[in-house]
Coordinates of C-alpha atoms and ligand atoms in Angstrom, one line a residue:
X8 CA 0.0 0.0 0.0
X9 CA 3.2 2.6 1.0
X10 CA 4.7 1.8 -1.9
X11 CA 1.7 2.1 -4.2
X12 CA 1.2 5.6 -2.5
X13 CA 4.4 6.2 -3.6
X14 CA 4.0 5.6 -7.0
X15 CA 1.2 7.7 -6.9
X16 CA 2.6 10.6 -4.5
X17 CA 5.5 11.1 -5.8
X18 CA 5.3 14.6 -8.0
X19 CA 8.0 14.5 -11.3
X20 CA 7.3 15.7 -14.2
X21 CA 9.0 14.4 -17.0
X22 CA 10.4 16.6 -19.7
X23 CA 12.3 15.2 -22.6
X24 CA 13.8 17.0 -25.3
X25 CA 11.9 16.9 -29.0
X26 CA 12.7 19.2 -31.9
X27 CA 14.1 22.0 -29.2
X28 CA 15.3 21.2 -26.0
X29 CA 13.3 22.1 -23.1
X30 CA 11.6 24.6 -25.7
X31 CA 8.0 22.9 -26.2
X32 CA 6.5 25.5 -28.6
X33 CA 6.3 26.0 -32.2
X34 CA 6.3 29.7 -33.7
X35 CA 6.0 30.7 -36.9
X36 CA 6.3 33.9 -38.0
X37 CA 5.2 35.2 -41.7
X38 CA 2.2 35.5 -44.4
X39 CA -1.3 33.7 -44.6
X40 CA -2.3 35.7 -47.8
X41 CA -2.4 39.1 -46.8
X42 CA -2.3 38.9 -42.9
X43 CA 1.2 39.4 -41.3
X44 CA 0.7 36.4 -38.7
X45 CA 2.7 35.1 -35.4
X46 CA 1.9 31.4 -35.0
X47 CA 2.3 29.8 -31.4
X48 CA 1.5 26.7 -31.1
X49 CA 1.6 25.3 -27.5
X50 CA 1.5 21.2 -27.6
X51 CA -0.6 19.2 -24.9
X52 CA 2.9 16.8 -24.3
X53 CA 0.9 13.9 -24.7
X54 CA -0.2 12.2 -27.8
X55 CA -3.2 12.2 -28.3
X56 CA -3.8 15.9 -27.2
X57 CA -5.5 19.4 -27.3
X58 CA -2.8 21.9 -28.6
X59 CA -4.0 25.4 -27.9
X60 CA -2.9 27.3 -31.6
X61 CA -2.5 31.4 -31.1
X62 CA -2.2 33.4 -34.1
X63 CA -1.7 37.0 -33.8
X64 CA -2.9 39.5 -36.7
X65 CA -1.4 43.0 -37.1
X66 CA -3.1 45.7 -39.3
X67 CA -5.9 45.1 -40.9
X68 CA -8.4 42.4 -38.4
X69 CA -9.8 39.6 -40.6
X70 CA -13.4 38.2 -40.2
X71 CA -12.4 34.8 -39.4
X72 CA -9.6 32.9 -38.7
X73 CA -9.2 28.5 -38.4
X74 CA -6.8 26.3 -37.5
X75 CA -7.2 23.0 -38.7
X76 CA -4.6 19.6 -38.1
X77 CA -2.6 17.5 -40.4
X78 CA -0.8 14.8 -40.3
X79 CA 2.3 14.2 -42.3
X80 CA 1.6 11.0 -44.2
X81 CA -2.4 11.7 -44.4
X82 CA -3.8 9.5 -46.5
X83 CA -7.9 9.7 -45.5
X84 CA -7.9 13.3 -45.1
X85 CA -8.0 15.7 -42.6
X86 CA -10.3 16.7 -39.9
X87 CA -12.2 19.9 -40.5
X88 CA -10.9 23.0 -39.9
X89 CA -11.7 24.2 -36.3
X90 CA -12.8 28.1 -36.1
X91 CA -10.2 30.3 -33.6
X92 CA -12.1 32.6 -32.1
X93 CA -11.1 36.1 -31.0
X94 CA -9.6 36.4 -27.6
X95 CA -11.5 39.2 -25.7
X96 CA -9.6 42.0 -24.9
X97 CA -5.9 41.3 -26.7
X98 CA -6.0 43.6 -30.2
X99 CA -5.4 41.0 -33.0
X100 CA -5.0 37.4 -31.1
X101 CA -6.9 34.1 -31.8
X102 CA -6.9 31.2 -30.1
X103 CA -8.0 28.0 -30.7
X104 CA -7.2 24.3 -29.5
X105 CA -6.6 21.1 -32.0
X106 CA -6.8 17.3 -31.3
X107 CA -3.2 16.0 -32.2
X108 CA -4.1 12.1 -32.5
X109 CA -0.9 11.0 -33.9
X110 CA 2.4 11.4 -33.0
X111 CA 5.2 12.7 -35.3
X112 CA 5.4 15.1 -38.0
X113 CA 2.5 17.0 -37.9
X114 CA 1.5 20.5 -39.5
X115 CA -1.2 23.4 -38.6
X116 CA -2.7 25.3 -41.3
X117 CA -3.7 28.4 -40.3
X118 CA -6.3 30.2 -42.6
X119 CA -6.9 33.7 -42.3
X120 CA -10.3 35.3 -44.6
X121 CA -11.2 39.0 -44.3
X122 CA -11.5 42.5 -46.1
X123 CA -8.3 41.6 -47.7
X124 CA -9.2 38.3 -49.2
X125 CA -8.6 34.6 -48.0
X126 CA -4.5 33.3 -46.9
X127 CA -3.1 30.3 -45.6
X128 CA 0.1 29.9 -43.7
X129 CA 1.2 25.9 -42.8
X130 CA 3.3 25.4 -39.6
X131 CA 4.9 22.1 -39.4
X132 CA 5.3 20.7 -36.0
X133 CA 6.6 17.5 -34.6
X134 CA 3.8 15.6 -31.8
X135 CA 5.1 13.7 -29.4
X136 CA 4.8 12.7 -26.1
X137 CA 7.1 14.7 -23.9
X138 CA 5.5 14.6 -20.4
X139 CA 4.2 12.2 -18.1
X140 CA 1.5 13.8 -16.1
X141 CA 1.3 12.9 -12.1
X142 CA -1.4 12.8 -10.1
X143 CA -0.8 15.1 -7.6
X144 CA -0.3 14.7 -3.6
X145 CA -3.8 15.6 -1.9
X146 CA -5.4 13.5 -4.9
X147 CA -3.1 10.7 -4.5
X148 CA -3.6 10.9 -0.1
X149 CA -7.2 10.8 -0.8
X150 CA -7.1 8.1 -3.1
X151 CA -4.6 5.9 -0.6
X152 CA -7.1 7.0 2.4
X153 CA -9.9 5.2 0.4
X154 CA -8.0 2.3 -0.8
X155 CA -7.2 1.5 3.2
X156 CA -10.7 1.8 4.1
X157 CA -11.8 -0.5 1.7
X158 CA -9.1 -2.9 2.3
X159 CA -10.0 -3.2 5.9
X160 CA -13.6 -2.3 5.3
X161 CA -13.2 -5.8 3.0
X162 CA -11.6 -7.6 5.6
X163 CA -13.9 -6.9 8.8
X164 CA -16.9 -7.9 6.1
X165 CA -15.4 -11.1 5.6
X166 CA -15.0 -11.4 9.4
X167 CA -18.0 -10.7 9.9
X168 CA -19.8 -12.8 7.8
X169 CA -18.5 -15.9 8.4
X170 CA -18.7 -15.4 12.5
X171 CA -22.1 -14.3 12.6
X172 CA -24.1 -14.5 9.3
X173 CA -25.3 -18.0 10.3
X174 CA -26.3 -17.1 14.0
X175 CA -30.1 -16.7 15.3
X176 CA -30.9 -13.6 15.9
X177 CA -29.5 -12.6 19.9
X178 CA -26.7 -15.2 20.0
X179 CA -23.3 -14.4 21.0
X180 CA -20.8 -16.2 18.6
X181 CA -19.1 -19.6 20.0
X182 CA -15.3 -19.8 19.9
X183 CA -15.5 -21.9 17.3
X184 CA -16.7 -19.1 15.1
X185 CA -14.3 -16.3 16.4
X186 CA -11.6 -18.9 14.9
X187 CA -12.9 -19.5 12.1
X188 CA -13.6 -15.6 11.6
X189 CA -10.3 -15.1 12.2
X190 CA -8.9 -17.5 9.3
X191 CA -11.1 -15.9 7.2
X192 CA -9.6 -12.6 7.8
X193 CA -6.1 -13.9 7.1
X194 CA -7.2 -15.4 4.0
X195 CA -9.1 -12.5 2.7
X196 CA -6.3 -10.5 3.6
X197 CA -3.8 -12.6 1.8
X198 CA -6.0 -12.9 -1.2
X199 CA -6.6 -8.8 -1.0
X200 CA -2.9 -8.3 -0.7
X201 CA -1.9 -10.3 -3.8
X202 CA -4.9 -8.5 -6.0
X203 CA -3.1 -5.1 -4.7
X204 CA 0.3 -6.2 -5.5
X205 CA -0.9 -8.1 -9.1
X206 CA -2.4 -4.3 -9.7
X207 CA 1.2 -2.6 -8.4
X208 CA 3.0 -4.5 -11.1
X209 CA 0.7 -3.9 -13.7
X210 CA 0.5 0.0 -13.3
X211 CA 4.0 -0.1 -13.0
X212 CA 4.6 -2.1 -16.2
X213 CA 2.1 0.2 -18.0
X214 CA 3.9 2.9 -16.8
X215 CA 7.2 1.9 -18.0
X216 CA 5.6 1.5 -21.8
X217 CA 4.5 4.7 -21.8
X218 CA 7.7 6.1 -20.8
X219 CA 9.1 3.9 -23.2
X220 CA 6.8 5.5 -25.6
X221 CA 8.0 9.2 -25.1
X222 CA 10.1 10.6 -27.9
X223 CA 13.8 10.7 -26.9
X224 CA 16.0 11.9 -29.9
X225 CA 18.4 10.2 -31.5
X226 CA 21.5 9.1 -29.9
X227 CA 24.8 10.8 -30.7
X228 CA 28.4 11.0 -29.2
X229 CA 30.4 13.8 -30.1
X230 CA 34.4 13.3 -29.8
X231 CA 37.4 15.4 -30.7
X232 CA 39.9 13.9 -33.7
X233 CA 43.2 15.3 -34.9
X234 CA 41.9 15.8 -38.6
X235 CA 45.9 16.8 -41.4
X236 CA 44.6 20.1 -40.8
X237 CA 44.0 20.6 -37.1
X238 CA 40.8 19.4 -34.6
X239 CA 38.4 17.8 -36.1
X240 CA 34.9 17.2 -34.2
X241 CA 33.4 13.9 -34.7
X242 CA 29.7 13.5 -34.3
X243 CA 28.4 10.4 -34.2
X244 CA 24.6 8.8 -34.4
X245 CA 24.6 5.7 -32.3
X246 CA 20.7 4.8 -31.8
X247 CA 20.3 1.4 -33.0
X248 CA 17.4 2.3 -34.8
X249 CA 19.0 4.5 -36.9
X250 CA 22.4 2.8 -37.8
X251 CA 19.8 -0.3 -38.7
X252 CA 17.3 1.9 -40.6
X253 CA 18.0 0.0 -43.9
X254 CA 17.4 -3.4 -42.0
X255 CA 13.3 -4.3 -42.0
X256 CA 14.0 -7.4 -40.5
X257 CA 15.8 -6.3 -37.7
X258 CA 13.4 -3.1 -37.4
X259 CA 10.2 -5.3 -36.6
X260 CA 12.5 -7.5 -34.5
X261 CA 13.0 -4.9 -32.3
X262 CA 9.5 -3.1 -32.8
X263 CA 11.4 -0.2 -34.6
X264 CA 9.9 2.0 -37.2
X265 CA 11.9 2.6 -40.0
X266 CA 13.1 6.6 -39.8
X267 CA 13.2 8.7 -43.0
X268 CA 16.1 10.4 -44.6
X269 CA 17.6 13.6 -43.3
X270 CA 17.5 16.6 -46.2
X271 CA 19.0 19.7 -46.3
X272 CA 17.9 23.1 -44.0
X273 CA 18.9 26.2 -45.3
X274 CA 21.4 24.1 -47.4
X275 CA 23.4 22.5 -44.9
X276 CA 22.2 18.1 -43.2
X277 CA 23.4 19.0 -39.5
X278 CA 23.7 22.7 -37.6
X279 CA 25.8 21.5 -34.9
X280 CA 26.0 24.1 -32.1
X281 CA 28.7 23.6 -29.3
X282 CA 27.8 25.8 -26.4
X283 CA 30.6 25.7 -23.1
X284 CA 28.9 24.8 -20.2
X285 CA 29.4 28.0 -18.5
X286 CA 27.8 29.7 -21.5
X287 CA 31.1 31.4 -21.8
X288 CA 31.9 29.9 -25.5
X289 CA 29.5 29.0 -28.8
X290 CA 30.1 27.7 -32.0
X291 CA 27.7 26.9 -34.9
X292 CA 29.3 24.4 -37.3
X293 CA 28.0 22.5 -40.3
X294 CA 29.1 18.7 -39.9
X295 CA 29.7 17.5 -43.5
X296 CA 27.7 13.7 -43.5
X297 CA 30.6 10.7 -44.0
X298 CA 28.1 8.2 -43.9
X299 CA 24.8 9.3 -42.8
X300 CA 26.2 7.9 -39.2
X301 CA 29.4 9.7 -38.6
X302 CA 29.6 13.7 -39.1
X303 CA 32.8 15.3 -39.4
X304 CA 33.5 19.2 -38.8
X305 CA 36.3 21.1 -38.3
X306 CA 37.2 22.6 -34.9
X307 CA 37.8 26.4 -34.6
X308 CA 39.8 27.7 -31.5
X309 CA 37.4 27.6 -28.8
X310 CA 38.7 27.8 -24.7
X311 CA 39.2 24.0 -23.6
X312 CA 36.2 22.7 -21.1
X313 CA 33.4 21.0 -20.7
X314 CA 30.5 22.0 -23.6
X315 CA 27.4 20.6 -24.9
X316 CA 26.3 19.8 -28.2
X317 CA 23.4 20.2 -30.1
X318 CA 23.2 19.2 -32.9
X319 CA 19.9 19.5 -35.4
X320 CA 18.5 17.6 -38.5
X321 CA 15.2 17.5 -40.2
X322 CA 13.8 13.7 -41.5
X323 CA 12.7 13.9 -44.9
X324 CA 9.1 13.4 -43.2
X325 CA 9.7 16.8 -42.2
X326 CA 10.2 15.8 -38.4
X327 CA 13.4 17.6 -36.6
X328 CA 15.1 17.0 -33.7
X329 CA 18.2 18.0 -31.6
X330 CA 20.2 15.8 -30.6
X331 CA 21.9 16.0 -27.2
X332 CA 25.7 14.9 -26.4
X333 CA 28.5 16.3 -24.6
X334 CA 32.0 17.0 -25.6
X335 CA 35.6 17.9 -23.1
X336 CA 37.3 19.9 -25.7
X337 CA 41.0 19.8 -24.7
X338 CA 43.1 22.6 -24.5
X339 CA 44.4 22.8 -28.5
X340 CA 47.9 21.7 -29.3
X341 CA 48.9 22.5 -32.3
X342 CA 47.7 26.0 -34.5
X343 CA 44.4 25.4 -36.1
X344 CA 43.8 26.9 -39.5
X345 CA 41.2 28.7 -38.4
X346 CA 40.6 32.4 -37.3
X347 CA 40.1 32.6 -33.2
X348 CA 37.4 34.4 -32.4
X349 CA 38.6 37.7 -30.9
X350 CA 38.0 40.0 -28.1
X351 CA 34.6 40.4 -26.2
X352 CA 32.6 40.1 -29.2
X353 CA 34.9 38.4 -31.8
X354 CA 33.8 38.4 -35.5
X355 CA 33.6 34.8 -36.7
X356 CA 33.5 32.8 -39.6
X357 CA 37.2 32.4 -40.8
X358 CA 37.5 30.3 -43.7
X359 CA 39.3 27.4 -43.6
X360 CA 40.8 24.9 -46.4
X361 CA 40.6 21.4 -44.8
X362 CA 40.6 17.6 -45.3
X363 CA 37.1 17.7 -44.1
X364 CA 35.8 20.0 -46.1
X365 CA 35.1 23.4 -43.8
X366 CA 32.1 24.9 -43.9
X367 CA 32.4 28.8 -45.1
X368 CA 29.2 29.4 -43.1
X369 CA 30.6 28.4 -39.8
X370 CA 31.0 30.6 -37.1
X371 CA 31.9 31.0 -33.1
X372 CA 32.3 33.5 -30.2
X373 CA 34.0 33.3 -27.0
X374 CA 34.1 35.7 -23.9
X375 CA 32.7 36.8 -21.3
X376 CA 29.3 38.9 -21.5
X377 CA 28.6 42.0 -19.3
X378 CA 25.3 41.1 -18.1
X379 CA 24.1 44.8 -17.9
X380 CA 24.6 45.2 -21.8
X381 CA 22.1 45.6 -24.1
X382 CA 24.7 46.9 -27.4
X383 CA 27.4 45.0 -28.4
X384 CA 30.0 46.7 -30.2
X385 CA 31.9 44.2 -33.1
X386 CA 34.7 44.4 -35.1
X387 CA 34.3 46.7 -37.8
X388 CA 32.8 49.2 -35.7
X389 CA 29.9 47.3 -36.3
X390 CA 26.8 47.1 -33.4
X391 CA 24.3 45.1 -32.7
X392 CA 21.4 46.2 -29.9
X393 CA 19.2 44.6 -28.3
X394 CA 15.5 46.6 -28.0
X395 CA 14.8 44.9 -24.8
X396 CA 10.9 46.4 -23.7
X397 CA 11.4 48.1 -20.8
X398 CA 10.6 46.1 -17.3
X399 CA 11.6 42.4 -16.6
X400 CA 11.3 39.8 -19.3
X401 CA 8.8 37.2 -18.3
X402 CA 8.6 33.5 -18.9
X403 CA 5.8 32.5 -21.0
X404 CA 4.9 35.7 -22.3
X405 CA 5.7 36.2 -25.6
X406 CA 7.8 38.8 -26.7
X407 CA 9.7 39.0 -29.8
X408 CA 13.7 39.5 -29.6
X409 CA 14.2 42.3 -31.5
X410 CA 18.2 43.4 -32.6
X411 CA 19.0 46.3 -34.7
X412 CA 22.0 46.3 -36.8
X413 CA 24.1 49.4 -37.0
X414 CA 27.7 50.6 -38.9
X415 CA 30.7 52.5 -37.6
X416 CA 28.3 55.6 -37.7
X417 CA 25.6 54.1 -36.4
X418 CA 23.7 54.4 -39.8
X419 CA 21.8 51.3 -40.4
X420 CA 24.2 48.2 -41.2
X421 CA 23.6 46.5 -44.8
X422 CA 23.1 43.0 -43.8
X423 CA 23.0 40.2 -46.0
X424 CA 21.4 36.7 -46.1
X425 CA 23.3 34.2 -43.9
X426 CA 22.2 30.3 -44.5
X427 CA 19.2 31.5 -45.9
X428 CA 17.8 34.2 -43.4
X429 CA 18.3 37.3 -42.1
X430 CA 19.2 36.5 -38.7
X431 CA 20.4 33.3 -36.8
X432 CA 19.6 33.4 -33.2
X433 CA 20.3 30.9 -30.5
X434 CA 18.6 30.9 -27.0
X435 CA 20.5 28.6 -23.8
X436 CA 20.0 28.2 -20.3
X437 CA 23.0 28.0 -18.2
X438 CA 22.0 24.6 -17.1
X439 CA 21.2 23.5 -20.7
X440 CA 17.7 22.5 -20.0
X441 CA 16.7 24.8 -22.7
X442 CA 18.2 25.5 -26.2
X443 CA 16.6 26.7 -29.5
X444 CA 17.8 27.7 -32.8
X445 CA 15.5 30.5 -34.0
X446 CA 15.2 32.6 -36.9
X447 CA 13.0 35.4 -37.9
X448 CA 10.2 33.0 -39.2
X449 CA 10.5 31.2 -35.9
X450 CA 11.3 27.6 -34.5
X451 CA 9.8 25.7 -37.4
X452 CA 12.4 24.9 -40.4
X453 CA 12.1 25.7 -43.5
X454 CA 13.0 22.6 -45.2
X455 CA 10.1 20.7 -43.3
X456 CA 7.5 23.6 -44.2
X457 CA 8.5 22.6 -47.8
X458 CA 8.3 19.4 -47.1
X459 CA 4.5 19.6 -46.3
X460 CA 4.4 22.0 -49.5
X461 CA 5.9 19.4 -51.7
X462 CA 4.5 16.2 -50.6
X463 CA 2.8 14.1 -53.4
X464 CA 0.6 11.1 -52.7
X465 CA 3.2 8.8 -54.2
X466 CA 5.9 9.8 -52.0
X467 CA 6.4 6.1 -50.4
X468 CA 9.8 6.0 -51.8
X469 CA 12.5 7.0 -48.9
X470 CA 14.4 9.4 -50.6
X471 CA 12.3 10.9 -53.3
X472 CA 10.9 14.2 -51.5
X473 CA 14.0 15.1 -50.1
X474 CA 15.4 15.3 -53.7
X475 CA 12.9 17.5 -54.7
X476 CA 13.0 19.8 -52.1
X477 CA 16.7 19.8 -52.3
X478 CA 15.8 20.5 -56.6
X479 CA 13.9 22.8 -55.7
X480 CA 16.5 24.8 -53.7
X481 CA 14.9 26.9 -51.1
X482 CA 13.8 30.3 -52.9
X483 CA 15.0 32.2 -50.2
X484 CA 18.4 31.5 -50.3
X485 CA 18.9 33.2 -53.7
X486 CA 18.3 37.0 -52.3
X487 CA 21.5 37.8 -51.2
X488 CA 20.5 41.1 -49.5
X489 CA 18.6 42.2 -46.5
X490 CA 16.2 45.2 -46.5
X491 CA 16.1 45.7 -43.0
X492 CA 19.0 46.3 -40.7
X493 CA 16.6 44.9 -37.5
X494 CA 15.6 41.3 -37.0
X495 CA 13.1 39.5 -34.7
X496 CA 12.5 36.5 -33.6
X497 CA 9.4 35.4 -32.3
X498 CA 9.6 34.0 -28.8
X499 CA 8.7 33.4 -25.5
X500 CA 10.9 32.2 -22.5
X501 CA 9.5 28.9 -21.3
X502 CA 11.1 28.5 -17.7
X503 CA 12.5 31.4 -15.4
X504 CA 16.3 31.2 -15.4
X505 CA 19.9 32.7 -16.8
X506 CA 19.9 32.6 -20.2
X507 CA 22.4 33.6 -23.0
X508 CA 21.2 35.0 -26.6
X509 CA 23.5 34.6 -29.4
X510 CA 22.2 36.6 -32.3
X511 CA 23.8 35.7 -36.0
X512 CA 23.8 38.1 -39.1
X513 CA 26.3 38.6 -42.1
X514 CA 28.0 41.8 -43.2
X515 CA 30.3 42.1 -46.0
X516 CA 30.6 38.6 -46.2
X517 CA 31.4 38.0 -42.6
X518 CA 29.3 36.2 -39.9
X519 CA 28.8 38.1 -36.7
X520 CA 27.8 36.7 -33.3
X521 CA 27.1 39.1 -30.6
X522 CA 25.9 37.4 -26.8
X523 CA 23.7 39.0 -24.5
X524 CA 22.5 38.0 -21.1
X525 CA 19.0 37.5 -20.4
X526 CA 18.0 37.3 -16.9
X527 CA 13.6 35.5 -17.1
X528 CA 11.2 36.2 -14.3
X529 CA 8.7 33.6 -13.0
X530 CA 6.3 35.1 -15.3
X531 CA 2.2 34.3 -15.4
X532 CA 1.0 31.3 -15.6
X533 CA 0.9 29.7 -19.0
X534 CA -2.5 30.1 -20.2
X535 CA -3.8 26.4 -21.3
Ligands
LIG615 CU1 19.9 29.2 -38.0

């Protein structure tokens, strides 16, 4: 019964990382039509479950605004759209919740009809079950409280009965039928115990499936090789699953589905980022594929420690997920080819010739951050501030991050298209329970939004969409120039806590990477 109570007392919420880390929600930011719209979409954690879906209009307000599910690999259609309505008192926000049945790649459409005609924006977003809901303490005292009472309630019953069921009415009870009550109560008691303990192992073995169940990402083990031209990082995928993808027979052996391809986002199969423990250090490399198992990219000067790596990749199916290692990153021996990061705010993105193949788009910071600062000044005379809203920044409340750009004479900076976007921005808690990779169109990639663009019915072959997509060579990446010298992200700080903000543009052909310090308040509740 204690250990039951356990079971059922104990409070632990499980939290386990899917396409972000410790980052549950999907934003999207960018056109339905018309309507300028900022997608959230908060998932339920458990599959099936509601997702509440928030779009926020600016300008003009449309008449009516739905939200409607779809699964990746649809094949008899999808529900009906579900209408958002207006949330009272908040200019230009909708809000509506979805039934996620399946878990996996999923998408949102979000369509948006008014005044200035009818738009349609799809967010992709990956379902799966990340949390493991507990009942909570007074609930689970109660329950146990009940559970005793019945357990004796059954036993005294059983005593009962058999001592004085058969007696005329006035009798006392003989000896002879206090002993034989008092087998009873053994017995029932025995035969009560081993019903509670048969239900004990079953709960618990349901338990462990489920947990089973949740989505853990792939398995990877990140290690530091001595490459002709210097360090070379070596990421590995080690999940069974994966390395025996091509094998059906082992897949159903081991219950396995069969993942999909990875395909190119914004041109590149992995964004590795290596962030030093202490936040102190960052680096975001492009791991050229070996093998589709081992990832090999060169090392640039970074301070020896302890760092983690995170390293993300989109599946053909348009899933994504970061996967989680650690790397101790020695002090370095010999001179590395590349350019150390310099100074406070260092520009990045020295180009390297090497065996492996460097990665122009490469780039990393290290330093310490004044935690007061909201400009930081680069080389080049170049600045990037932070338009922090005045006041303390809240978790959960969503408030874009917003950097403006500026030149030596603080006119605005000509920026250019790095990997595809305007801006690169990467958010970390110092314990590393939260990471994200944003850009100015949000959490979502790009290559899985095409992915849900692109799909065809006969796209059974592994292999086939990614080719196209890769054909079809992501329109965006062929504007070289920026109009604006500010970018946003669309966020919203999911846990109180130290954070760091790395923010990524391109000027004159080099990356820079400014870091800022963002302290999060325990903010309002999360509305659900
Ligand atoms: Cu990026």
């Amino acid at each position: 019964m204690k250990t039951a109570f356990r079971i059922f007392g104990v409070a632990l919420l499980y939290m386990i990382a899917a396409a972000h880390v410790g980052s549950p929600d999907t934003w999207f930011e960018g056109k339905a039509g018309a309507y300028p719209v900022t997608v959230q979409i908060m998932p339920a954690g458990v599959v099936p479950g509601v997702a509440r879906v928030f779009v926020r209009i600016a300008g003009d307000q449309p008449e009516r605004v739905t939200v409607q599910a779809n699964r990746f690999d649809a094949t008899g259609g999808a529900p009906p759209p579900e209408v958002a309505p207006r949330v009272e008192g908040e200019a230009g926000l909708f809000a509506g919740n979805l039934w996620i049945m399946t878990g996996g790649s999923n998408s949102v459409t979000v369509e948006v009809t008014g005044a200035r005609g009818r738009g349609s924006a799809v967010v992709p977003m990956v379902a799966s079950a990340t949390r493991r809901l507990e009942m909570d303490v007074p609930m689970g005292i109660g329950l146990a409280a009940m559970g005793i009472l019945l357990f004796a309630g059954l036993v005294t019953i059983m005593g009962a009965a058999v001592r004085e069921s058969t007696l005329p009415p006035g009798e006392a009870a003989g000896t002879a039928s206090h002993r034989r009550a008092r087998n009873a109560m053994l017995a029932t008691t025995v035969v009560a115990a081993a019903l509670v303990f048969g239900g004990w192992t079953w709960w618990n073995a349901e338990d462990e499936g489920f947990v089973d169940s949740m989505f853990k990402p792939l398995k990877s083990q990140a290690s530091v090789r001595t490459g002709p031209s210097g360090a070379v990082l070596h990421l590995a995928i080690v999940d069974s699953p994966w390395v025996m993808r091509g094998d059906s027979a082992w897949l159903s052996r081991n219950r396995a589905s069969a993942w999909t391809p990875l395909m190119q986002d914004h041109g590149k199969l992995m964004h590795l980022f290596l962030v030093r423990n202490d936040l102190s250090a960052f680096a975001h490399l492009h791991p050229s594929s070996v093998d589709s198992v081992s990832f090999l990219a060169d090392l640039p000067t970074l301070p020896a420690g302890q760092y983690r790596v995170f390293a993300d990749i989109v599946h053909e199916s348009g899933f994504t997920q970061t996967m989680v290692s650690s790397l101790n990153l020695p002090t370095p021996a010999a001179p590395i080819s590349k350019t150390a990061a310099t100074g406070v705010f260092g520009v990045a993105g020295g180009v390297a010739a090497s065996a492996s193949g460097a990665s122009q788009d490469d780039s990393w910071l290290a330093g310490p951050v004044d935690k007061q600062a909201t400009t930081a000044t680069l080389a080049g005379g170049i600045a990037v501030t932070w338009n922090r809203p005045p006041g303390p920044i809240l978790a959960g409340v969503p408030a874009p991050l917003q950097f403006t750009v500026t030149d030596r004479d603080g006119g605005p900076a000509q920026l250019e298209q790095y990997l595809g976007m305007p801006g690169h921005s990467v958010v970390a808690r110092d314990d590393g329970s939260v990471f994200v990779h944003l850009h100015p169109v949000g959490t979502i990639s790009m290559a899985s939004q095409m992915a849900f663009a692109m799909r065809e019915p006969g796209d059974t072959v592994r292999g086939r969409l990614g080719k196209r997509i890769a054909a079809a060579a992501m329109p965006d990446m062929a504007h070289d120039s920026v109009t604006s010298n500010i970018v946003s992200f669309p966020y919203a700080f999911p846990k109180p806590g130290n954070y760091r903000v790395w923010v990524q543009v391109k000027h004159q052909g080099a990356i820079l990477t400014a870091a800022f310090h963002a302290t999060v308040e325990d903010g309002a509740e999360r509305a659900r």
